[in-house]
Structures are given as C-alpha cells and as structure tokens.
PDB file of N, CA and C in Angstrom:
ATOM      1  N   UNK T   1    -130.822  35.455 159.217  1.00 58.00           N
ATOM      2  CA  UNK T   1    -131.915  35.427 160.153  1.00 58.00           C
ATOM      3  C   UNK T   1    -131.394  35.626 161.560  1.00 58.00           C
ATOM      4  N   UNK T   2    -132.210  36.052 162.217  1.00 66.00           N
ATOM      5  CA  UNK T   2    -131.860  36.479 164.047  1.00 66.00           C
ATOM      6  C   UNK T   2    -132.581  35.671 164.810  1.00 66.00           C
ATOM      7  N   UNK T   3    -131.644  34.996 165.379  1.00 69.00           N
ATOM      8  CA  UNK T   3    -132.379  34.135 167.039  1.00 69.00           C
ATOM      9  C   UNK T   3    -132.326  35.012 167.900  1.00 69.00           C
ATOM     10  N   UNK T   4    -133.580  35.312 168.676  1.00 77.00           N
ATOM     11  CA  UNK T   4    -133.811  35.723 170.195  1.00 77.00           C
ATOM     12  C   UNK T   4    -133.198  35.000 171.154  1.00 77.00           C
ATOM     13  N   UNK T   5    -132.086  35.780 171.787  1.00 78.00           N
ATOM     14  CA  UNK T   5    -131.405  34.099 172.786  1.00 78.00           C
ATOM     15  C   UNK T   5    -131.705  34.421 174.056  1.00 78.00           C
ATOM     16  N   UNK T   6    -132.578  35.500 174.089  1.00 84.00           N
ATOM     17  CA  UNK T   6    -133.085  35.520 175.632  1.00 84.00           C
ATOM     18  C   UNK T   6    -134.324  34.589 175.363  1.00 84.00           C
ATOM     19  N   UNK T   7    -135.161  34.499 174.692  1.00 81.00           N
ATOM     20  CA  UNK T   7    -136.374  33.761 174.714  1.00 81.00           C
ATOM     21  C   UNK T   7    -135.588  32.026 174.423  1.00 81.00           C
ATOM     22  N   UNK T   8    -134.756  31.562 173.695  1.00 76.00           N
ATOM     23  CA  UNK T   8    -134.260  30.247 173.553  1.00 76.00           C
ATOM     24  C   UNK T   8    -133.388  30.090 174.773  1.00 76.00           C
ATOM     25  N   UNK T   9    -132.795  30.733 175.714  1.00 80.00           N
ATOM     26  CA  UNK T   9    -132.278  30.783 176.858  1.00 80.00           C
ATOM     27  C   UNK T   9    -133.609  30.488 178.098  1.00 80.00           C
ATOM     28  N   UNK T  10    -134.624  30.898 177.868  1.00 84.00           N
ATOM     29  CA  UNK T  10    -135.720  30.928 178.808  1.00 84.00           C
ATOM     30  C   UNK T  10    -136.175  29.846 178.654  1.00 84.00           C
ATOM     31  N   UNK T  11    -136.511  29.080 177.287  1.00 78.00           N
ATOM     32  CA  UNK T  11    -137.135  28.160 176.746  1.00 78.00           C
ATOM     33  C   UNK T  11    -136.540  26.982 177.437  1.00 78.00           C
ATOM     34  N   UNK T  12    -134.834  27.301 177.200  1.00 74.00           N
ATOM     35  CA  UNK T  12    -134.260  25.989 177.864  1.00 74.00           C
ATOM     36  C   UNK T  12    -134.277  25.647 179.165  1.00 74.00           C
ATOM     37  N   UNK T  13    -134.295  26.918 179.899  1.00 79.00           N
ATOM     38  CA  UNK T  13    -134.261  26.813 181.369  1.00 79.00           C
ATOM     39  C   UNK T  13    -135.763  25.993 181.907  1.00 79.00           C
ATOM     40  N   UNK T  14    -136.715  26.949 181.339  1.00 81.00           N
ATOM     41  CA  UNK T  14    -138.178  25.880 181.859  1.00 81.00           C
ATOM     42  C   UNK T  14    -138.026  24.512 181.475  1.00 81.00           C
ATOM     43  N   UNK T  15    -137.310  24.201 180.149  1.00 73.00           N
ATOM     44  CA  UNK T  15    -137.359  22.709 179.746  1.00 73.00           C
ATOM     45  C   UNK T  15    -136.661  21.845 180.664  1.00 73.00           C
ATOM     46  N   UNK T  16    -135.534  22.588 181.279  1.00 72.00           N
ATOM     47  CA  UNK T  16    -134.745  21.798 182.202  1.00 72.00           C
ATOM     48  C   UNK T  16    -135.525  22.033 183.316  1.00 72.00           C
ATOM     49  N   UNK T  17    -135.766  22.705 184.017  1.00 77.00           N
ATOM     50  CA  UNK T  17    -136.872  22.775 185.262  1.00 77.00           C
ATOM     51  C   UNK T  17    -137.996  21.904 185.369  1.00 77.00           C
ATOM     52  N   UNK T  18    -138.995  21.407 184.355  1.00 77.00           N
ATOM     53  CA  UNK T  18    -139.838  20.714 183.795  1.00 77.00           C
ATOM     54  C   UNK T  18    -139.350  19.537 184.035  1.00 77.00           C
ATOM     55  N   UNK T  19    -138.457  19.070 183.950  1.00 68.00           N
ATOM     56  CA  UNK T  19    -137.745  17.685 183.956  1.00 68.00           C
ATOM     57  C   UNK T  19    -136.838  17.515 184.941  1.00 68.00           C
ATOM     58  N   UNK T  20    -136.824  17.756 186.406  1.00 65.00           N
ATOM     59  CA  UNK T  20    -135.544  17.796 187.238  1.00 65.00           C
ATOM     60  C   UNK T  20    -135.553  16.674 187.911  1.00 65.00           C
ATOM     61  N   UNK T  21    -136.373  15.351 187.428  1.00 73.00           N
ATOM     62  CA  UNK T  21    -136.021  14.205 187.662  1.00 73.00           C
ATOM     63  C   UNK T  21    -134.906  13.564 186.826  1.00 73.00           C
ATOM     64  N   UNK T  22    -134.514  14.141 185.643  1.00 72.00           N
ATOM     65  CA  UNK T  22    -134.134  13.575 184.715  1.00 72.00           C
ATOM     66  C   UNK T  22    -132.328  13.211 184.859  1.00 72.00           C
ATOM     67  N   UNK T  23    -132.093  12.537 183.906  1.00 80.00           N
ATOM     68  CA  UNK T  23    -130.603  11.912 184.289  1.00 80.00           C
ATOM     69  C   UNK T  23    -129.736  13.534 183.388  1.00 80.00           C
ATOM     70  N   UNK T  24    -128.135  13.725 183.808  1.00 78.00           N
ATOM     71  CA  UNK T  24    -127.699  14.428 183.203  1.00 78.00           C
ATOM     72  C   UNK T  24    -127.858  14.151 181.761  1.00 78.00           C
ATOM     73  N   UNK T  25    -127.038  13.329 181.404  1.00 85.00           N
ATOM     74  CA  UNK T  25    -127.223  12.922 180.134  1.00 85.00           C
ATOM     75  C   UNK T  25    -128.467  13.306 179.613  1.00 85.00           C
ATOM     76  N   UNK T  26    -129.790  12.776 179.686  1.00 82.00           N
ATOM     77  CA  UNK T  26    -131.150  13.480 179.407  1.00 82.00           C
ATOM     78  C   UNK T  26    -131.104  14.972 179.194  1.00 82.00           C
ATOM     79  N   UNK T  27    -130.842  15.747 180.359  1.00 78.00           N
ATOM     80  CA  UNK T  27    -130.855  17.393 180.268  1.00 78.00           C
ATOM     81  C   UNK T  27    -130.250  17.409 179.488  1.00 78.00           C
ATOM     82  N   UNK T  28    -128.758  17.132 178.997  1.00 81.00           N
ATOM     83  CA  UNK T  28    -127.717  17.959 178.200  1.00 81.00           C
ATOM     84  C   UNK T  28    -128.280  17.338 176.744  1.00 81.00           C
ATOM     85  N   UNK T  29    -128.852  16.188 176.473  1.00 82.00           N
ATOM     86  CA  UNK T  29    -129.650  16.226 175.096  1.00 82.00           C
ATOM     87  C   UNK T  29    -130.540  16.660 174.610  1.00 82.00           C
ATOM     88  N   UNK T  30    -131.702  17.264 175.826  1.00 79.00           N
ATOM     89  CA  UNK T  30    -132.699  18.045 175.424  1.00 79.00           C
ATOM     90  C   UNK T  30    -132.248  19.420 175.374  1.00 79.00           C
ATOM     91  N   UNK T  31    -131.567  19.599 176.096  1.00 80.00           N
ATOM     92  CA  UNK T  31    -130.628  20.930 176.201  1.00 80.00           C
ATOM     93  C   UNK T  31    -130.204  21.155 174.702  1.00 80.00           C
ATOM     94  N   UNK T  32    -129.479  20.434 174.229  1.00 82.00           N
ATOM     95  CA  UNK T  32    -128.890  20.447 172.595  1.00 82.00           C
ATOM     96  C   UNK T  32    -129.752  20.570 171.953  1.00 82.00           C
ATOM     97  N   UNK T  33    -131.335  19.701 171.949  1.00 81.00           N
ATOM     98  CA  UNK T  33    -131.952  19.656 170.955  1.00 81.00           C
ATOM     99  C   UNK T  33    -133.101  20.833 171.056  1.00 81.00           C
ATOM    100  N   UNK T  34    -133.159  21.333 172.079  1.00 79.00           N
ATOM    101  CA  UNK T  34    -133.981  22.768 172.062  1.00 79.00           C
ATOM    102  C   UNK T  34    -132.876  23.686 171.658  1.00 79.00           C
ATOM    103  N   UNK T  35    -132.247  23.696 171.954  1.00 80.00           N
ATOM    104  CA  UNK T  35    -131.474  25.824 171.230  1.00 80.00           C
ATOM    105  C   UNK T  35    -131.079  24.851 169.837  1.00 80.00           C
ATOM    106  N   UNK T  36    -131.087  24.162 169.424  1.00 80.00           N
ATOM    107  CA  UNK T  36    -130.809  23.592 167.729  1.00 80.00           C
ATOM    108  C   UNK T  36    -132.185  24.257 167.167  1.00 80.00           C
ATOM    109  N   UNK T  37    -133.056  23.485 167.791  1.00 79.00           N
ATOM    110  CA  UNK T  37    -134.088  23.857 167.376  1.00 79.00           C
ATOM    111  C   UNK T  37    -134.966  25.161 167.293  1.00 79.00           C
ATOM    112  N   UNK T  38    -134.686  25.788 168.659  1.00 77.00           N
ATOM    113  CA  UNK T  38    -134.719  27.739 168.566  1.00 77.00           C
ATOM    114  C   UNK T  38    -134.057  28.313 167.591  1.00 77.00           C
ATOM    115  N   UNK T  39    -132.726  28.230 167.109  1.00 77.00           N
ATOM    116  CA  UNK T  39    -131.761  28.125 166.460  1.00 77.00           C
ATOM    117  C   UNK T  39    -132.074  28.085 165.164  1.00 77.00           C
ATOM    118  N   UNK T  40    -132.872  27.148 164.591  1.00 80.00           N
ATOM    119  CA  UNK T  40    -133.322  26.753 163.360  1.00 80.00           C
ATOM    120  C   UNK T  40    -133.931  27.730 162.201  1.00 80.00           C
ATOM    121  N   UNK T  41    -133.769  27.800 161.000  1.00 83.00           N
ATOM    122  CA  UNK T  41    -134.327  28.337 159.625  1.00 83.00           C
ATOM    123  C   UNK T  41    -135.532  27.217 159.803  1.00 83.00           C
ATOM    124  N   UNK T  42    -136.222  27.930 160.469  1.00 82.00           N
ATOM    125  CA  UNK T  42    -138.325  27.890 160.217  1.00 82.00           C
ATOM    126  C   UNK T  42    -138.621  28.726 159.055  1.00 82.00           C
ATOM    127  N   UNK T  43    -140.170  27.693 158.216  1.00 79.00           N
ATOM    128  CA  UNK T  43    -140.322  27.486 157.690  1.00 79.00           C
ATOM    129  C   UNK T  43    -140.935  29.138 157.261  1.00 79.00           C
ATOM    130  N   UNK T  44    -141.063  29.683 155.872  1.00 84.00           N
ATOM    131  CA  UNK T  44    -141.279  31.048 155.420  1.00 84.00           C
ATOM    132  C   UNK T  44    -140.087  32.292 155.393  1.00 84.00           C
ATOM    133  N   UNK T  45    -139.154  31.522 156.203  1.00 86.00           N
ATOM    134  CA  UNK T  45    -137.923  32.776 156.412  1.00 86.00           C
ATOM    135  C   UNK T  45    -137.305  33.094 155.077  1.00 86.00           C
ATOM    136  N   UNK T  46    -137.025  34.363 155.309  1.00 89.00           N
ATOM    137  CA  UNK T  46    -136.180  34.685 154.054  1.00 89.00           C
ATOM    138  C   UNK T  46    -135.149  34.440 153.940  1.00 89.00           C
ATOM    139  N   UNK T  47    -133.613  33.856 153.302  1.00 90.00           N
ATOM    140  CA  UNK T  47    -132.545  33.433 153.106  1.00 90.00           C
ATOM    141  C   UNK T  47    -132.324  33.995 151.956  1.00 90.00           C
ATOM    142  N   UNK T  48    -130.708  34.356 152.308  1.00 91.00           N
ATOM    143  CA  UNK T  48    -130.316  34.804 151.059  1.00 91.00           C
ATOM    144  C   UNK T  48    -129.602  32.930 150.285  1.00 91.00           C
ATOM    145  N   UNK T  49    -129.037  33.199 149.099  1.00 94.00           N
ATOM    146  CA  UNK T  49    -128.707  32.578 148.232  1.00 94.00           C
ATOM    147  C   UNK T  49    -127.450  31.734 148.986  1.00 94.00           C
ATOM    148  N   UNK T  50    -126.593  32.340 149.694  1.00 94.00           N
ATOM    149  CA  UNK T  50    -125.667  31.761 150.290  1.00 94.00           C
ATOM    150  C   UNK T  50    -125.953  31.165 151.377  1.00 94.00           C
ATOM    151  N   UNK T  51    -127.082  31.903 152.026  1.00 90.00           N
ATOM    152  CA  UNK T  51    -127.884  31.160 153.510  1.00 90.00           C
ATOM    153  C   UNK T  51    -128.132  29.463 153.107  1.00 90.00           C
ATOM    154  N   UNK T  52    -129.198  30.024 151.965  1.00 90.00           N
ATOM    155  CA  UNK T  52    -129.064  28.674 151.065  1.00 90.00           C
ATOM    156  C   UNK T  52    -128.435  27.689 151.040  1.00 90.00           C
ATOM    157  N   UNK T  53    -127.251  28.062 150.183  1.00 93.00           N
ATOM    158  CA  UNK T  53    -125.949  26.976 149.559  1.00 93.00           C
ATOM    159  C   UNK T  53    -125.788  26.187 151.183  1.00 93.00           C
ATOM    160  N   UNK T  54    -125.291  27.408 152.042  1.00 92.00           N
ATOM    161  CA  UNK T  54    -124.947  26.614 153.717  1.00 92.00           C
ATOM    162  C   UNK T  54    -125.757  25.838 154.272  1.00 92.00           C
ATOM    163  N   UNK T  55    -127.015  25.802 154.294  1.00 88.00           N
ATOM    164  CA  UNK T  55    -128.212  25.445 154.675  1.00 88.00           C
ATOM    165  C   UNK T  55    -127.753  23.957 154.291  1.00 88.00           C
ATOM    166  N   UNK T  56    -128.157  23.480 153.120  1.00 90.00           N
ATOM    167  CA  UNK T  56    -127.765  22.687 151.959  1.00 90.00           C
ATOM    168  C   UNK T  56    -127.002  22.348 152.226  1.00 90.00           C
ATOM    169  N   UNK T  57    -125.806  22.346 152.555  1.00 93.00           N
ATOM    170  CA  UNK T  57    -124.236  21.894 152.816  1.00 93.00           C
ATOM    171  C   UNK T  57    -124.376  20.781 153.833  1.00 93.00           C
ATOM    172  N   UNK T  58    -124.920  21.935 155.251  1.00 90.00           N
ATOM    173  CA  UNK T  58    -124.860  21.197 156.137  1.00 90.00           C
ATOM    174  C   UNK T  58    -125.734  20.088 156.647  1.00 90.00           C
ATOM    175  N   UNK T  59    -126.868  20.225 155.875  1.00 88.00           N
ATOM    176  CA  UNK T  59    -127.672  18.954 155.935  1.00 88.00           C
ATOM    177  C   UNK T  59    -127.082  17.720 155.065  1.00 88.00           C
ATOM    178  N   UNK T  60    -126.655  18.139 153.702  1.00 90.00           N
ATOM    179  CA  UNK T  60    -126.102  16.634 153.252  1.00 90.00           C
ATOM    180  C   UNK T  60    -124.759  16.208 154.274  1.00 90.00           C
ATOM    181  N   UNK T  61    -124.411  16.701 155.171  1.00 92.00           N
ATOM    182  CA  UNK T  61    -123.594  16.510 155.772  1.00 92.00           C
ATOM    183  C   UNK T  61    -123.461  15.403 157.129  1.00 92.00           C
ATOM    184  N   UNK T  62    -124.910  15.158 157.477  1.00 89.00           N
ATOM    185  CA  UNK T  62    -126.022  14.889 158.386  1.00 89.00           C
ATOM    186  C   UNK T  62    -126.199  13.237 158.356  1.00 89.00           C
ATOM    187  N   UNK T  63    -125.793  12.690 159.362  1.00 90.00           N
ATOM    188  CA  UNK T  63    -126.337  11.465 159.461  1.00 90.00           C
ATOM    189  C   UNK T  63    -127.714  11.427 158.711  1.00 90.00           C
ATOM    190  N   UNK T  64    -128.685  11.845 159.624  1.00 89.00           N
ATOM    191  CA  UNK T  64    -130.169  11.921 159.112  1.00 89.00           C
ATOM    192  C   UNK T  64    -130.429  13.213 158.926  1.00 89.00           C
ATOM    193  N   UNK T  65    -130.401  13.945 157.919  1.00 89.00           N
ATOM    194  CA  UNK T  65    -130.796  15.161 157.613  1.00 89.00           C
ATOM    195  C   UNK T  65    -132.535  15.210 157.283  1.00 89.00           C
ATOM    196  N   UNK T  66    -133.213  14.531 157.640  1.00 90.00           N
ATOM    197  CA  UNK T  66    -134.426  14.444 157.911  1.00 90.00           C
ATOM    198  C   UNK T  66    -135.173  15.007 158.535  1.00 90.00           C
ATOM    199  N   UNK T  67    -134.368  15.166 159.844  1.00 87.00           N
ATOM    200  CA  UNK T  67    -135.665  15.589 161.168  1.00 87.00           C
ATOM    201  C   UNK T  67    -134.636  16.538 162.043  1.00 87.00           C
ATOM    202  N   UNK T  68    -135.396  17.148 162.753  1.00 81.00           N
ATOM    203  CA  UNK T  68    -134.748  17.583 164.147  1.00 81.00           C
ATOM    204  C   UNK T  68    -134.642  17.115 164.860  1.00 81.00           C
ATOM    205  N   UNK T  69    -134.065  17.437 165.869  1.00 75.00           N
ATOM    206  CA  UNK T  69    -133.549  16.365 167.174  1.00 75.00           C
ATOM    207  C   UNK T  69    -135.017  16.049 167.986  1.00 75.00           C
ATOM    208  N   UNK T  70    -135.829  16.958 167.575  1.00 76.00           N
ATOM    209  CA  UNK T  70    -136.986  16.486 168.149  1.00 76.00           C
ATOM    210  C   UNK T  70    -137.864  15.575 168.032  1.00 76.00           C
ATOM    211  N   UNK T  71    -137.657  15.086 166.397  1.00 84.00           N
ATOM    212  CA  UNK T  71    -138.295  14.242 165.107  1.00 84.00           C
ATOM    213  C   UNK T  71    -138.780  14.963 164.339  1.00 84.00           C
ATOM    214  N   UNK T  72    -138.734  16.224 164.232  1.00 84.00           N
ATOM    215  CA  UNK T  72    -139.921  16.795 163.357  1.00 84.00           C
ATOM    216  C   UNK T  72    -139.020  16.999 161.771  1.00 84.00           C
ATOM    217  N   UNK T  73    -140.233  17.332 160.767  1.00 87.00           N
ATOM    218  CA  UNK T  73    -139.242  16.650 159.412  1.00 87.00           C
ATOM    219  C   UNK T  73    -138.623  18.480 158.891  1.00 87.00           C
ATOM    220  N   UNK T  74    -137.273  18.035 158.509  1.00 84.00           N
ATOM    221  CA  UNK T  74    -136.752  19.188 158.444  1.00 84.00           C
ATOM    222  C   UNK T  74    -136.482  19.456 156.321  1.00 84.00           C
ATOM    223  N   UNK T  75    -137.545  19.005 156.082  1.00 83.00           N
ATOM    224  CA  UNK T  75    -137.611  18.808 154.738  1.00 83.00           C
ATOM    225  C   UNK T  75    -139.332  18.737 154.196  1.00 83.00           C
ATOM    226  N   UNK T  76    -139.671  19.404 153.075  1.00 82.00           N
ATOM    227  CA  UNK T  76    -140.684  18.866 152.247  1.00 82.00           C
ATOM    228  C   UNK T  76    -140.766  18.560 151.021  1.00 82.00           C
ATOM    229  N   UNK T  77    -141.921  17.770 150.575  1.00 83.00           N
ATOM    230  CA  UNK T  77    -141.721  17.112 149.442  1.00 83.00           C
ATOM    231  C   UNK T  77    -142.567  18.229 148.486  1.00 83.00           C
ATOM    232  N   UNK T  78    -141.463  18.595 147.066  1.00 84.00           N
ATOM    233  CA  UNK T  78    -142.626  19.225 146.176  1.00 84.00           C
ATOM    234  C   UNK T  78    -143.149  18.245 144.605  1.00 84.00           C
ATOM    235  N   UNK T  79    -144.249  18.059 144.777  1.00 88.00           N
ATOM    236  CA  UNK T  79    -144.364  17.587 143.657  1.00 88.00           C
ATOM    237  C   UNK T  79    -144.704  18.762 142.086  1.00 88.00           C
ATOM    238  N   UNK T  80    -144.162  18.213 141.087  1.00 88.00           N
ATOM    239  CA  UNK T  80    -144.391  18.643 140.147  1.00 88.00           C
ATOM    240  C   UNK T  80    -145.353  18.930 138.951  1.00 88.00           C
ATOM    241  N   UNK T  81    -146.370  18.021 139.534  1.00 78.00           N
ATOM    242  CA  UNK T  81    -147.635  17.786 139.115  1.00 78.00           C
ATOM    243  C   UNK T  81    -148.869  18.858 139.313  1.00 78.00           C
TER     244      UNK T  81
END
C-alpha cells in the first residue's frame, strides 16, 4: 500500500499549528501518533499474503495491539454464527 506523505506531512503540520499552546512533549506525541496513523493499513485495503504475515507480527508484538495511538480499535471481531 502507498502513503501520500505530502498530505500526512500537511496533516501534521496543521495538527501542530492547532495546538501551539501545547508542551513539547505533547507535539512530539501527537506528532507520532498522526503519521502512525496516516501511515496505517485502513480498513478495505488490499494486502498481499506477506503484508499480512507482517501486519500480524507486528501487532502481537505490541504492548496493546488494540488501538491506535489515537484509541481507535485496530482490530474486529468476526463472529461465526
């Protein structure tokens, strides 16, 4: 899959502009957690088989492989029923 890094580059800059009260520390975590999140295998993309396996890897790898840095859930549930 292809990230646009002029649009996740833009994204970050307004996010930091938006917030220029904020402590460094603050910027450089929202900073991380937006281009992670630009960054990200959203939901419908095509992956190959190995995209896969990596995908997979690096989440069991994951403190909380749950969510994004944003909270949002980086997993769904399928039932079989």
């Amino acid at each position: 899959y292809k990230v646009d890094r002029s649009r996740v580059f833009l994204d970050v800059l307004d996010e930091m502009l938006t917030n220029e009260r904020s402590s460094l520390k603050d910027i450089e975590e929202r900073f991380v957690a937006t281009v992670a999140c630009k960054a990200a295998v959203k939901a419908g993309m095509d992956l190959s088989r190995q995209e896969v396996e990596n995908l997979i890897s690096s989440l069991l790898g994951l403190k909380n492989p749950y969510t994004c840095p944003h909270g949002r859930p980086t997993t769904i549930k399928i039932d079989i029923h």
